């Protein structure tokens, strides 16, 4: 065997001695920003010896792989600190997750958040000590003896499950852990971490097993990156729509109906204002609104395909007139019972079929705000953004093949209107194309994809492809909006459908007098109104545009003597159609202002004796401008000048 091997690094090929350590190949490029390496594609420690010809890459701390190594090494550091501080604690597993890591422990007492500062202190102490992190490979039996001797029953169980003859352990100082690695070279690489929370978790996720104590944390290459992440997390926590919704008095949730909001009067104002806005657009763009039934015989869902593909997500109910009433969820169960609609589409085909349609009736645009119910799993529920009920600004357009492009282009214009009005910059567009499983020929698909693409080009929309992500019945345009926290939400969709008109045998008479199939376009702009409200609250932090604010003006009286005048001001604003109230409580002004701010009221009109005598108000704005003394006419004019949705 030759004593030399060939190593390719950074595009350069050279010979090095067999057994050379990877870090020596990196030479001058090696700083603490390099935490591991890839050798012939495999992720390894920097101390890995090169035994054969190899292509070597440096893994930077801020790359996805590098972050994984950094975070898993931080999980080890945490486990070392925990075992030093809490004798008798056993370790189990500690993987990385998105944005961080966790480690599950079996401690004598479950951990609480109060334990975290002490653990972090110990971690910093161990990091400063610059303990070398070493990989040791040994026969499986020896590892078993070692971990048995340490009383680490969970690790023993893990080793029993490993088929390999040799296993690896990692040592830092006196502490060892069974691990595949890789890891950073020493604990000093770990200087930007934070422990974030604790939770209970069953060993191997099985509720028959003992409950373990899980600690979550995160780590970054630099303190700046960590701070930025923590600030974003804090902002997301403050802006959680469930919290804002409570503070603003918009809606509540109760376990009596999981995943379904109770809209309170103020939430109803927001809900209705959004729907009124879309309704005005409907008049402008020629949509007709309908209400179709909420509950249908399951035979309709069988005809539409929902029974076969979606019944696990539907609320089913027996026939009330059947004495042996039951629900049959088997594939043939559609022959009995009823289902609550999860979508409006099949119902709208009945509206289409109500009359004999001719080409003169097309395009026929039918819209509906009905509530749809989907049996989302309780574990997946998340406030309004993942609920079991939703009202979509749903519409179906029945049109001829030739009309598709115009209709899609018009709906894209509506999308642009709505999102700029609601303060979302730059929606992103994707064209989802033919999936492997599809109806119809490839030629048909490419033609309809081209129609969608050309409608987007007409609206000067730059879009990306989302290959093979179309529905099985047709291609679709997906529209995403980025929010203030840089998260992207899919809201609107426009989908072509050749399938449902077929399944429900929809026809129209052509100008030549023949029968033809219409095409169906499904589209929603806000998407689920529930979900949209959730996104809007997190995007704006609850500071809604004036026209959407559930309470637009609150008059704050300074004393009992100004009560009558304060009521008069609120009344005047209400007379002019504004949503106004008066806070007449015998409380300090600062308290009243704080409460109005929490409720995100855009106008706070403060009235003391001076203002009352002069028939004026001192106007404070939620958006932090200085107070201004205005006459009542000026106050009214100012509110009337607030922009309305286009
Ligand atoms: Zn490990
Ligand atoms: Zn639809």
Coordinates of C-alpha atoms and ligand atoms in Angstrom, one line a residue:
X1 CA 0.0 0.0 0.0
X2 CA 1.3 3.4 -1.0
X3 CA 2.1 5.7 1.8
X4 CA 0.5 8.6 -0.1
X5 CA -3.1 9.3 -1.1
X6 CA -4.6 11.9 -3.4
X7 CA -6.8 14.6 -1.9
X8 CA -9.0 17.0 -3.8
X9 CA -9.8 20.2 -1.9
X10 CA -11.0 23.6 -3.3
X11 CA -10.4 22.4 -6.9
X12 CA -6.8 21.5 -6.1
X13 CA -5.4 18.0 -6.2
X14 CA -2.4 17.0 -4.1
X15 CA -0.7 14.1 -2.5
X16 CA -0.7 13.7 1.3
X17 CA 0.5 11.0 3.6
X18 CA -2.1 8.3 4.3
X19 CA -3.7 8.9 7.6
X20 CA -3.5 12.7 7.4
X21 CA -6.1 14.4 9.5
X22 CA -8.8 16.3 7.6
X23 CA -8.1 19.6 9.4
X24 CA -4.5 19.5 8.2
X25 CA -5.8 19.6 4.6
X26 CA -7.7 22.8 5.3
X27 CA -4.6 24.6 6.5
X28 CA -5.0 28.3 6.5
X29 CA -8.7 28.1 5.8
X30 CA -9.3 26.7 9.2
X31 CA -11.0 29.0 11.7
X32 CA -13.8 28.5 14.1
X33 CA -16.2 29.1 11.3
X34 CA -15.3 25.6 10.0
X35 CA -16.9 23.0 12.2
X36 CA -16.7 19.7 10.3
X37 CA -15.9 18.2 6.9
X38 CA -17.4 16.2 4.1
X39 CA -15.1 13.4 2.8
X40 CA -16.4 11.9 -0.4
X41 CA -19.8 13.3 0.6
X42 CA -19.9 11.9 4.1
X43 CA -20.1 14.3 7.0
X44 CA -17.1 13.7 9.4
X45 CA -15.2 15.3 12.3
X46 CA -12.3 17.6 11.5
X47 CA -10.1 14.9 13.3
X48 CA -11.1 12.3 10.8
X49 CA -8.0 10.5 9.3
X50 CA -7.9 10.2 5.5
X51 CA -7.2 6.5 4.6
X52 CA -7.8 6.7 0.9
X53 CA -8.1 9.1 -2.1
X54 CA -10.8 11.6 -1.2
X55 CA -12.6 14.8 -2.2
X56 CA -12.8 16.9 0.9
X57 CA -15.1 19.9 1.6
X58 CA -15.1 22.2 4.6
X59 CA -18.4 22.5 6.4
X60 CA -19.0 26.1 7.6
X61 CA -20.8 26.7 10.8
X62 CA -23.6 28.7 9.2
X63 CA -24.4 26.1 6.5
X64 CA -27.3 23.7 7.2
X65 CA -24.9 20.9 7.9
X66 CA -22.7 23.1 10.0
X67 CA -25.6 24.3 12.1
X68 CA -26.7 20.7 12.6
X69 CA -23.2 19.8 13.9
X70 CA -23.1 22.9 16.1
X71 CA -26.5 22.3 17.6
X72 CA -26.0 18.6 18.2
X73 CA -22.6 19.4 19.9
X74 CA -24.5 21.9 22.1
X75 CA -27.0 19.2 23.0
X76 CA -24.0 17.1 24.2
X77 CA -22.7 20.1 26.2
X78 CA -26.1 20.5 27.8
X79 CA -26.2 16.8 28.7
X80 CA -22.8 17.0 30.2
X81 CA -23.9 20.1 32.3
X82 CA -27.1 18.3 33.3
X83 CA -25.3 15.2 34.5
X84 CA -22.8 17.3 36.4
X85 CA -25.5 19.2 38.2
X86 CA -28.1 16.5 38.7
X87 CA -26.5 13.2 39.7
X88 CA -28.6 10.2 39.0
X89 CA -30.0 11.6 35.7
X90 CA -29.8 9.2 32.8
X91 CA -29.4 10.4 29.2
X92 CA -31.4 9.1 26.3
X93 CA -31.4 10.9 22.9
X94 CA -30.7 14.4 21.8
X95 CA -31.4 15.2 18.1
X96 CA -31.4 18.4 16.2
X97 CA -34.7 19.9 15.1
X98 CA -35.6 22.9 12.9
X99 CA -34.0 26.0 14.5
X100 CA -32.4 24.1 17.4
X101 CA -32.1 20.8 19.4
X102 CA -33.5 18.9 22.4
X103 CA -32.2 16.2 24.7
X104 CA -34.5 13.8 26.6
X105 CA -33.4 13.0 30.2
X106 CA -34.6 10.6 32.8
X107 CA -33.9 12.7 35.9
X108 CA -34.9 11.9 39.5
X109 CA -37.2 15.0 39.3
X110 CA -38.6 16.4 36.1
X111 CA -36.9 19.7 35.0
X112 CA -38.7 23.0 35.1
X113 CA -37.8 26.3 33.3
X114 CA -36.4 27.4 36.6
X115 CA -33.6 24.9 36.2
X116 CA -32.5 26.3 32.8
X117 CA -30.3 29.3 34.0
X118 CA -28.2 27.0 36.2
X119 CA -27.7 24.5 33.3
X120 CA -26.8 27.4 30.9
X121 CA -24.2 28.7 33.5
X122 CA -22.6 25.2 33.7
X123 CA -22.6 24.9 29.9
X124 CA -20.8 28.2 29.6
X125 CA -18.2 27.1 32.2
X126 CA -17.7 23.8 30.3
X127 CA -17.4 25.7 27.0
X128 CA -14.8 28.0 28.4
X129 CA -12.8 25.1 29.6
X130 CA -12.1 24.3 26.0
X131 CA -12.6 20.5 26.4
X132 CA -11.3 18.5 23.5
X133 CA -14.1 16.5 21.8
X134 CA -12.8 13.1 20.8
X135 CA -14.3 10.3 18.8
X136 CA -13.5 6.8 20.1
X137 CA -14.5 3.6 18.2
X138 CA -14.8 0.4 20.2
X139 CA -16.4 -3.0 20.0
X140 CA -20.1 -3.0 20.8
X141 CA -19.7 -5.4 23.7
X142 CA -17.2 -3.1 25.4
X143 CA -19.6 -0.1 24.9
X144 CA -22.3 -2.2 26.5
X145 CA -20.2 -2.9 29.6
X146 CA -19.2 0.7 29.8
X147 CA -22.8 2.1 29.7
X148 CA -24.1 -0.7 32.0
X149 CA -21.4 0.2 34.5
X150 CA -22.6 3.9 34.4
X151 CA -26.2 2.9 35.0
X152 CA -27.3 4.3 31.6
X153 CA -30.2 1.9 31.0
X154 CA -31.5 3.8 28.0
X155 CA -28.1 3.9 26.2
X156 CA -27.8 0.1 26.9
X157 CA -31.2 -0.4 25.2
X158 CA -30.0 1.7 22.2
X159 CA -26.8 -0.2 21.9
X160 CA -28.7 -3.5 21.9
X161 CA -30.6 -2.1 18.8
X162 CA -27.4 -1.3 16.9
X163 CA -26.4 -4.1 14.4
X164 CA -22.8 -3.0 13.8
X165 CA -19.9 -4.7 15.5
X166 CA -18.2 -1.4 16.4
X167 CA -19.9 1.7 17.8
X168 CA -18.6 5.2 18.4
X169 CA -18.6 7.2 21.5
X170 CA -17.7 10.9 22.0
X171 CA -15.7 12.1 25.0
X172 CA -15.4 15.6 26.3
X173 CA -13.5 15.8 29.6
X174 CA -14.7 13.0 31.9
X175 CA -18.1 12.8 30.1
X176 CA -19.0 10.4 27.3
X177 CA -22.0 9.8 25.1
X178 CA -22.8 7.1 22.6
X179 CA -23.1 9.0 19.3
X180 CA -22.5 8.7 15.5
X181 CA -21.2 12.3 15.4
X182 CA -19.7 14.3 13.9
X183 CA -19.0 17.0 16.4
X184 CA -17.1 20.3 16.7
X185 CA -13.4 19.8 17.8
X186 CA -13.7 21.3 21.2
X187 CA -16.3 22.8 23.5
X188 CA -14.9 26.3 22.9
X189 CA -16.7 26.3 19.5
X190 CA -20.0 26.5 21.4
X191 CA -20.4 30.1 22.5
X192 CA -23.8 31.2 21.2
X193 CA -26.6 29.1 22.7
X194 CA -29.8 29.5 24.6
X195 CA -32.1 26.9 26.4
X196 CA -35.6 27.8 25.5
X197 CA -38.2 25.5 27.1
X198 CA -38.9 22.1 28.9
X199 CA -41.6 19.5 28.1
X200 CA -42.5 15.9 29.0
X201 CA -42.0 13.2 26.3
X202 CA -42.4 9.5 26.4
X203 CA -39.4 7.3 25.8
X204 CA -39.5 6.4 22.1
X205 CA -42.8 8.4 21.8
X206 CA -44.8 5.6 23.3
X207 CA -47.2 6.4 26.1
X208 CA -46.7 3.0 27.7
X209 CA -43.1 3.9 28.3
X210 CA -41.7 6.1 31.1
X211 CA -42.2 9.9 30.8
X212 CA -38.9 11.7 30.2
X213 CA -37.9 15.3 30.7
X214 CA -37.1 17.2 27.5
X215 CA -35.1 20.4 27.4
X216 CA -35.1 22.4 24.2
X217 CA -32.5 24.9 23.1
X218 CA -30.9 26.5 20.1
X219 CA -27.4 27.5 19.0
X220 CA -25.9 29.7 16.3
X221 CA -22.3 30.3 15.0
X222 CA -22.3 33.9 16.4
X223 CA -23.9 35.8 19.3
X224 CA -25.4 38.2 16.7
X225 CA -27.1 35.4 14.8
X226 CA -28.5 34.0 18.1
X227 CA -29.8 37.4 19.2
X228 CA -31.5 38.0 15.9
X229 CA -33.2 34.6 16.1
X230 CA -34.3 35.1 19.6
X231 CA -35.7 38.6 18.7
X232 CA -37.7 37.1 15.9
X233 CA -39.0 34.3 18.2
X234 CA -40.0 36.9 20.7
X235 CA -41.8 39.0 18.0
X236 CA -43.6 35.9 16.8
X237 CA -44.6 35.2 20.4
X238 CA -45.9 38.7 20.9
X239 CA -47.7 38.6 17.6
X240 CA -49.2 35.1 18.1
X241 CA -52.7 35.8 16.7
X242 CA -54.2 33.7 19.5
X243 CA -52.8 36.1 22.0
X244 CA -53.6 39.3 20.0
X245 CA -57.1 38.0 19.4
X246 CA -57.7 37.6 23.1
X247 CA -56.2 41.1 23.9
X248 CA -58.3 42.7 21.2
X249 CA -61.4 40.8 22.2
X250 CA -61.9 39.3 18.7
X251 CA -62.5 35.6 19.4
X252 CA -62.1 32.8 21.8
X253 CA -61.6 29.0 21.7
X254 CA -63.0 26.5 24.1
X255 CA -62.4 22.8 24.4
X256 CA -66.1 22.2 24.0
X257 CA -65.6 22.7 20.2
X258 CA -61.9 22.0 19.3
X259 CA -60.6 24.0 16.4
X260 CA -63.6 26.2 16.0
X261 CA -63.6 29.9 17.0
X262 CA -66.3 31.8 18.8
X263 CA -66.2 35.1 17.1
X264 CA -66.9 37.9 19.6
X265 CA -68.6 41.1 18.4
X266 CA -65.3 42.8 17.6
X267 CA -64.0 39.8 15.7
X268 CA -67.3 39.7 13.8
X269 CA -66.6 43.3 12.7
X270 CA -63.3 42.3 11.1
X271 CA -64.8 39.2 9.6
X272 CA -67.7 41.2 8.0
X273 CA -65.5 44.1 6.9
X274 CA -63.3 41.6 4.9
X275 CA -66.3 39.9 3.4
X276 CA -68.0 43.3 2.6
X277 CA -64.8 44.3 0.8
X278 CA -64.7 41.1 -1.3
X279 CA -68.4 41.5 -2.0
X280 CA -67.8 45.0 -3.4
X281 CA -65.2 43.4 -5.7
X282 CA -67.7 40.8 -6.7
X283 CA -70.1 43.4 -7.9
X284 CA -67.3 45.1 -9.9
X285 CA -66.0 41.8 -11.5
X286 CA -69.4 40.2 -12.1
X287 CA -69.7 37.4 -9.5
X288 CA -73.1 36.2 -8.2
X289 CA -73.3 35.1 -4.7
X290 CA -75.2 32.0 -3.6
X291 CA -75.7 29.9 -0.4
X292 CA -75.8 26.1 -1.0
X293 CA -76.6 23.5 1.6
X294 CA -74.3 22.7 4.5
X295 CA -75.1 19.0 4.7
X296 CA -75.5 16.6 1.8
X297 CA -76.2 12.9 1.2
X298 CA -72.9 11.1 0.9
X299 CA -73.8 10.0 -2.6
X300 CA -72.9 13.5 -3.8
X301 CA -69.4 13.2 -2.2
X302 CA -69.1 9.8 -3.8
X303 CA -69.9 11.4 -7.2
X304 CA -67.4 14.3 -6.6
X305 CA -64.6 11.9 -5.5
X306 CA -64.5 13.4 -2.0
X307 CA -65.8 10.1 -0.5
X308 CA -62.8 8.2 -1.9
X309 CA -60.2 10.8 -1.3
X310 CA -61.3 13.0 1.6
X311 CA -63.8 11.2 3.8
X312 CA -61.3 10.8 6.7
X313 CA -61.3 14.6 6.9
X314 CA -65.1 15.0 6.9
X315 CA -67.7 15.2 9.6
X316 CA -70.2 12.5 8.8
X317 CA -73.6 12.1 10.3
X318 CA -76.3 9.5 10.0
X319 CA -79.7 9.9 8.2
X320 CA -82.0 11.3 11.0
X321 CA -84.9 9.4 9.5
X322 CA -83.1 6.0 9.5
X323 CA -84.1 4.1 12.7
X324 CA -80.9 2.2 12.8
X325 CA -79.0 5.4 12.2
X326 CA -75.3 4.9 11.8
X327 CA -72.3 6.2 10.0
X328 CA -70.5 3.8 7.7
X329 CA -67.0 5.0 6.9
X330 CA -66.1 2.1 4.7
X331 CA -65.5 2.6 0.9
X332 CA -69.1 1.6 0.2
X333 CA -70.5 3.7 3.1
X334 CA -71.5 6.5 0.8
X335 CA -74.8 4.7 0.1
X336 CA -76.1 5.8 3.5
X337 CA -75.9 8.9 5.7
X338 CA -74.9 12.5 5.3
X339 CA -71.7 14.5 5.3
X340 CA -71.0 18.2 6.3
X341 CA -69.4 19.8 3.2
X342 CA -65.6 20.3 3.3
X343 CA -65.8 22.3 0.0
X344 CA -68.3 24.2 -2.0
X345 CA -67.4 22.8 -5.4
X346 CA -69.8 19.9 -5.8
X347 CA -72.7 22.0 -4.5
X348 CA -72.1 24.6 -7.1
X349 CA -72.4 22.1 -9.9
X350 CA -76.1 21.8 -8.9
X351 CA -76.5 25.5 -9.3
X352 CA -75.0 25.2 -12.8
X353 CA -77.3 22.3 -13.6
X354 CA -80.4 24.2 -12.4
X355 CA -80.9 25.5 -16.0
X356 CA -80.0 24.4 -19.4
X357 CA -76.9 26.5 -20.1
X358 CA -75.9 27.9 -23.4
X359 CA -72.6 29.6 -24.5
X360 CA -74.4 32.9 -23.9
X361 CA -74.5 32.1 -20.1
X362 CA -70.8 31.6 -19.9
X363 CA -68.7 32.6 -18.1
X364 CA -70.9 31.9 -15.1
X365 CA -69.3 33.1 -11.9
X366 CA -70.7 31.7 -8.6
X367 CA -69.4 32.8 -5.2
X368 CA -70.1 31.6 -1.7
X369 CA -68.9 32.5 1.8
X370 CA -70.5 29.4 3.5
X371 CA -68.7 27.7 6.3
X372 CA -66.8 24.6 5.5
X373 CA -65.9 21.9 8.0
X374 CA -62.8 19.7 7.9
X375 CA -61.9 17.2 10.6
X376 CA -58.3 18.3 11.1
X377 CA -56.5 16.2 13.7
X378 CA -56.6 17.8 17.1
X379 CA -52.8 17.7 17.4
X380 CA -52.5 19.8 14.2
X381 CA -54.9 22.6 15.3
X382 CA -53.5 26.0 15.7
X383 CA -55.9 28.9 16.5
X384 CA -57.4 30.4 13.3
X385 CA -54.5 29.4 11.0
X386 CA -55.4 25.7 11.4
X387 CA -59.0 25.3 12.3
X388 CA -61.8 22.8 11.7
X389 CA -64.1 25.4 10.3
X390 CA -63.5 28.0 7.6
X391 CA -65.3 30.4 5.4
X392 CA -63.6 30.9 2.1
X393 CA -64.1 33.7 -0.3
X394 CA -64.8 30.8 -2.6
X395 CA -65.9 31.1 -6.2
X396 CA -66.3 28.7 -9.2
X397 CA -66.2 30.0 -12.7
X398 CA -67.8 27.8 -15.4
X399 CA -66.5 28.8 -18.8
X400 CA -65.5 27.6 -22.2
X401 CA -61.9 26.5 -23.1
X402 CA -61.4 29.8 -24.9
X403 CA -62.4 31.9 -21.9
X404 CA -59.9 30.4 -19.5
X405 CA -57.1 32.9 -20.1
X406 CA -59.3 36.0 -19.7
X407 CA -61.0 34.6 -16.6
X408 CA -57.7 33.7 -15.0
X409 CA -56.2 37.1 -15.9
X410 CA -59.2 38.9 -14.3
X411 CA -58.8 36.9 -11.1
X412 CA -55.1 37.7 -11.0
X413 CA -56.0 41.4 -11.2
X414 CA -58.4 40.9 -8.2
X415 CA -55.6 39.1 -6.3
X416 CA -53.3 42.1 -6.9
X417 CA -56.0 44.5 -5.7
X418 CA -56.8 42.6 -2.5
X419 CA -53.2 42.1 -1.4
X420 CA -52.0 45.6 -2.0
X421 CA -55.1 47.0 -0.2
X422 CA -54.4 44.7 2.8
X423 CA -50.8 45.8 3.1
X424 CA -48.9 42.7 1.9
X425 CA -46.0 43.5 -0.3
X426 CA -45.2 41.4 -3.3
X427 CA -47.1 38.2 -3.4
X428 CA -45.2 35.3 -4.9
X429 CA -46.7 33.2 -7.7
X430 CA -46.1 29.6 -8.6
X431 CA -47.5 27.5 -11.4
X432 CA -48.1 24.0 -10.2
X433 CA -47.9 21.6 -13.2
X434 CA -48.9 18.1 -14.1
X435 CA -48.4 15.5 -11.4
X436 CA -47.5 11.9 -12.1
X437 CA -51.0 10.8 -11.3
X438 CA -53.3 12.8 -13.5
X439 CA -56.4 12.7 -15.6
X440 CA -56.2 13.6 -19.3
X441 CA -53.4 13.6 -21.8
X442 CA -50.1 15.4 -21.5
X443 CA -50.9 17.6 -24.5
X444 CA -54.0 18.8 -22.8
X445 CA -52.1 19.5 -19.6
X446 CA -49.3 21.5 -21.4
X447 CA -52.0 23.5 -23.2
X448 CA -53.8 24.5 -20.0
X449 CA -50.5 25.2 -18.1
X450 CA -49.6 27.5 -21.0
X451 CA -53.0 29.3 -20.6
X452 CA -52.3 30.0 -16.9
X453 CA -48.7 31.1 -17.7
X454 CA -49.9 33.4 -20.4
X455 CA -52.6 35.0 -18.1
X456 CA -49.8 35.7 -15.6
X457 CA -47.6 37.2 -18.2
X458 CA -50.5 39.4 -19.3
X459 CA -50.6 40.7 -15.7
X460 CA -46.9 41.2 -15.7
X461 CA -46.5 38.6 -13.0
X462 CA -43.1 36.9 -12.5
X463 CA -43.7 33.3 -11.4
X464 CA -41.9 30.2 -10.6
X465 CA -42.8 26.6 -11.6
X466 CA -43.8 24.2 -8.9
X467 CA -43.3 21.0 -11.0
X468 CA -45.7 18.1 -10.6
X469 CA -47.6 19.9 -7.8
X470 CA -50.8 20.5 -9.7
X471 CA -54.1 18.7 -8.6
X472 CA -54.8 15.5 -10.4
X473 CA -57.6 17.2 -12.3
X474 CA -55.7 20.3 -13.5
X475 CA -52.9 22.8 -13.1
X476 CA -53.1 25.6 -10.6
X477 CA -51.6 29.0 -9.7
X478 CA -50.5 29.2 -6.0
X479 CA -50.1 32.6 -4.4
X480 CA -48.0 33.1 -1.4
X481 CA -47.6 36.3 0.7
X482 CA -44.6 37.0 2.9
X483 CA -45.5 38.5 6.3
X484 CA -43.6 41.0 8.6
X485 CA -41.8 38.0 10.2
X486 CA -40.5 36.9 6.8
X487 CA -42.7 33.8 6.8
X488 CA -44.6 32.8 3.7
X489 CA -48.2 31.9 3.7
X490 CA -50.1 30.2 0.9
X491 CA -53.4 32.1 0.7
X492 CA -54.9 32.3 -2.7
X493 CA -55.2 29.7 -5.4
X494 CA -56.6 29.6 -8.9
X495 CA -57.2 26.0 -10.2
X496 CA -58.3 24.6 -13.5
X497 CA -60.6 21.6 -13.3
X498 CA -61.8 19.4 -16.2
X499 CA -62.8 16.6 -13.9
X500 CA -65.8 17.8 -11.9
X501 CA -67.8 19.0 -15.0
X502 CA -67.3 15.4 -16.2
X503 CA -68.3 13.7 -13.0
X504 CA -71.5 15.8 -12.8
X505 CA -72.1 15.7 -16.5
X506 CA -72.2 19.5 -17.0
X507 CA -72.9 20.7 -20.5
X508 CA -73.7 23.8 -22.4
X509 CA -75.0 24.4 -25.9
X510 CA -72.4 25.9 -28.3
X511 CA -73.2 28.5 -30.9
X512 CA -73.4 25.7 -33.4
X513 CA -76.0 24.0 -31.3
X514 CA -73.9 21.1 -30.0
X515 CA -73.4 20.0 -26.4
X516 CA -70.0 20.7 -24.9
X517 CA -68.4 20.5 -21.5
X518 CA -67.6 23.7 -19.6
X519 CA -64.3 24.0 -17.7
X520 CA -64.5 24.8 -14.0
X521 CA -62.1 27.3 -12.4
X522 CA -61.9 27.1 -8.6
X523 CA -60.5 30.2 -6.9
X524 CA -60.2 31.9 -3.6
X525 CA -58.3 35.1 -2.9
X526 CA -58.3 35.5 0.9
X527 CA -58.5 31.7 1.1
X528 CA -60.0 30.8 4.4
X529 CA -61.2 34.0 6.0
X530 CA -60.3 32.5 9.4
X531 CA -56.8 31.7 8.4
X532 CA -56.5 35.1 6.7
X533 CA -57.4 36.9 9.9
X534 CA -54.8 34.9 11.8
X535 CA -52.1 35.8 9.2
X536 CA -53.2 39.4 9.1
X537 CA -53.0 39.7 12.9
X538 CA -49.5 38.3 13.0
X539 CA -48.4 40.4 10.0
X540 CA -49.7 43.7 11.5
X541 CA -49.4 42.8 15.2
X542 CA -53.1 43.7 15.4
X543 CA -52.6 47.3 14.1
X544 CA -55.2 46.9 11.3
X545 CA -56.0 49.5 8.7
X546 CA -58.5 52.0 10.0
X547 CA -61.4 50.6 7.9
X548 CA -60.8 47.1 9.4
X549 CA -60.2 48.2 13.0
X550 CA -63.0 46.7 15.1
X551 CA -63.1 49.8 17.3
X552 CA -62.0 52.9 15.4
X553 CA -62.2 55.5 18.1
X554 CA -62.4 55.5 21.9
X555 CA -63.1 58.6 23.8
X556 CA -61.2 58.7 27.2
X557 CA -62.7 61.0 29.8
X558 CA -60.4 62.6 32.3
X559 CA -62.9 63.0 35.1
X560 CA -66.6 62.6 36.0
X561 CA -67.1 66.2 34.9
X562 CA -66.4 65.4 31.3
X563 CA -68.5 62.2 31.1
X564 CA -71.4 63.9 29.3
X565 CA -69.2 65.5 26.7
X566 CA -67.2 62.3 26.1
X567 CA -70.4 60.4 25.4
X568 CA -71.5 63.2 23.1
X569 CA -68.3 62.9 21.1
X570 CA -68.6 59.1 20.8
X571 CA -72.2 59.5 19.7
X572 CA -71.3 62.1 17.1
X573 CA -68.8 59.7 15.6
X574 CA -71.3 56.8 15.6
X575 CA -73.8 59.0 13.9
X576 CA -71.3 59.4 11.1
X577 CA -70.9 55.6 10.8
X578 CA -67.7 55.1 12.8
X579 CA -67.2 52.4 15.4
X580 CA -66.7 54.6 18.5
X581 CA -67.1 54.1 22.2
X582 CA -66.4 56.1 25.4
X583 CA -64.4 54.9 28.4
X584 CA -66.0 56.8 31.2
X585 CA -64.6 54.7 34.1
X586 CA -63.1 56.4 37.1
X587 CA -59.6 55.3 36.2
X588 CA -56.3 57.1 35.6
X589 CA -55.7 58.3 32.0
X590 CA -52.5 56.2 31.7
X591 CA -54.5 53.0 32.5
X592 CA -57.2 53.9 30.0
X593 CA -54.6 54.6 27.3
X594 CA -52.8 51.3 27.9
X595 CA -56.1 49.4 27.6
X596 CA -57.0 51.2 24.4
X597 CA -53.5 50.5 23.0
X598 CA -53.8 46.8 23.9
X599 CA -57.2 46.8 22.1
X600 CA -55.3 48.4 19.1
X601 CA -57.8 51.3 18.8
X602 CA -56.3 53.7 16.2
X603 CA -57.9 56.9 17.6
X604 CA -57.9 57.8 21.2
X605 CA -59.7 61.1 21.9
X606 CA -58.8 62.4 25.3
X607 CA -61.3 64.9 26.8
X608 CA -60.6 67.0 29.9
X609 CA -62.5 70.0 31.2
X610 CA -60.5 72.3 28.9
X611 CA -61.4 70.3 25.8
X612 CA -65.1 70.1 27.0
X613 CA -65.4 73.8 27.4
X614 CA -63.9 74.5 24.0
X615 CA -65.7 71.6 22.2
X616 CA -62.5 70.0 21.3
X617 CA -60.6 66.7 21.8
X618 CA -56.9 65.9 22.2
X619 CA -56.3 63.1 19.7
X620 CA -53.7 60.4 20.3
X621 CA -52.9 58.0 17.6
X622 CA -52.0 54.4 18.1
X623 CA -49.2 54.7 15.6
X624 CA -47.2 57.0 17.9
X625 CA -47.6 60.5 16.5
X626 CA -47.9 63.4 19.0
X627 CA -51.3 64.3 20.4
X628 CA -53.1 67.1 18.6
X629 CA -56.0 69.3 19.7
X630 CA -58.8 69.2 17.2
X631 CA -62.3 70.6 16.9
X632 CA -65.0 68.0 16.4
X633 CA -65.3 69.0 12.8
X634 CA -61.6 68.4 12.3
X635 CA -61.8 65.1 14.1
X636 CA -64.6 63.9 11.9
X637 CA -62.9 65.2 8.7
X638 CA -59.7 63.3 9.8
X639 CA -61.6 60.0 10.3
X640 CA -63.4 60.5 7.0
X641 CA -60.1 61.1 5.2
X642 CA -58.8 57.6 6.3
X643 CA -58.3 55.5 3.2
X644 CA -61.0 53.0 2.3
X645 CA -60.2 49.8 0.4
X646 CA -60.2 50.3 -3.3
Ligands
LIG1 ZN1 -24.8 12.7 20.0
LIG2 ZN1 -63.7 24.5 -5.6

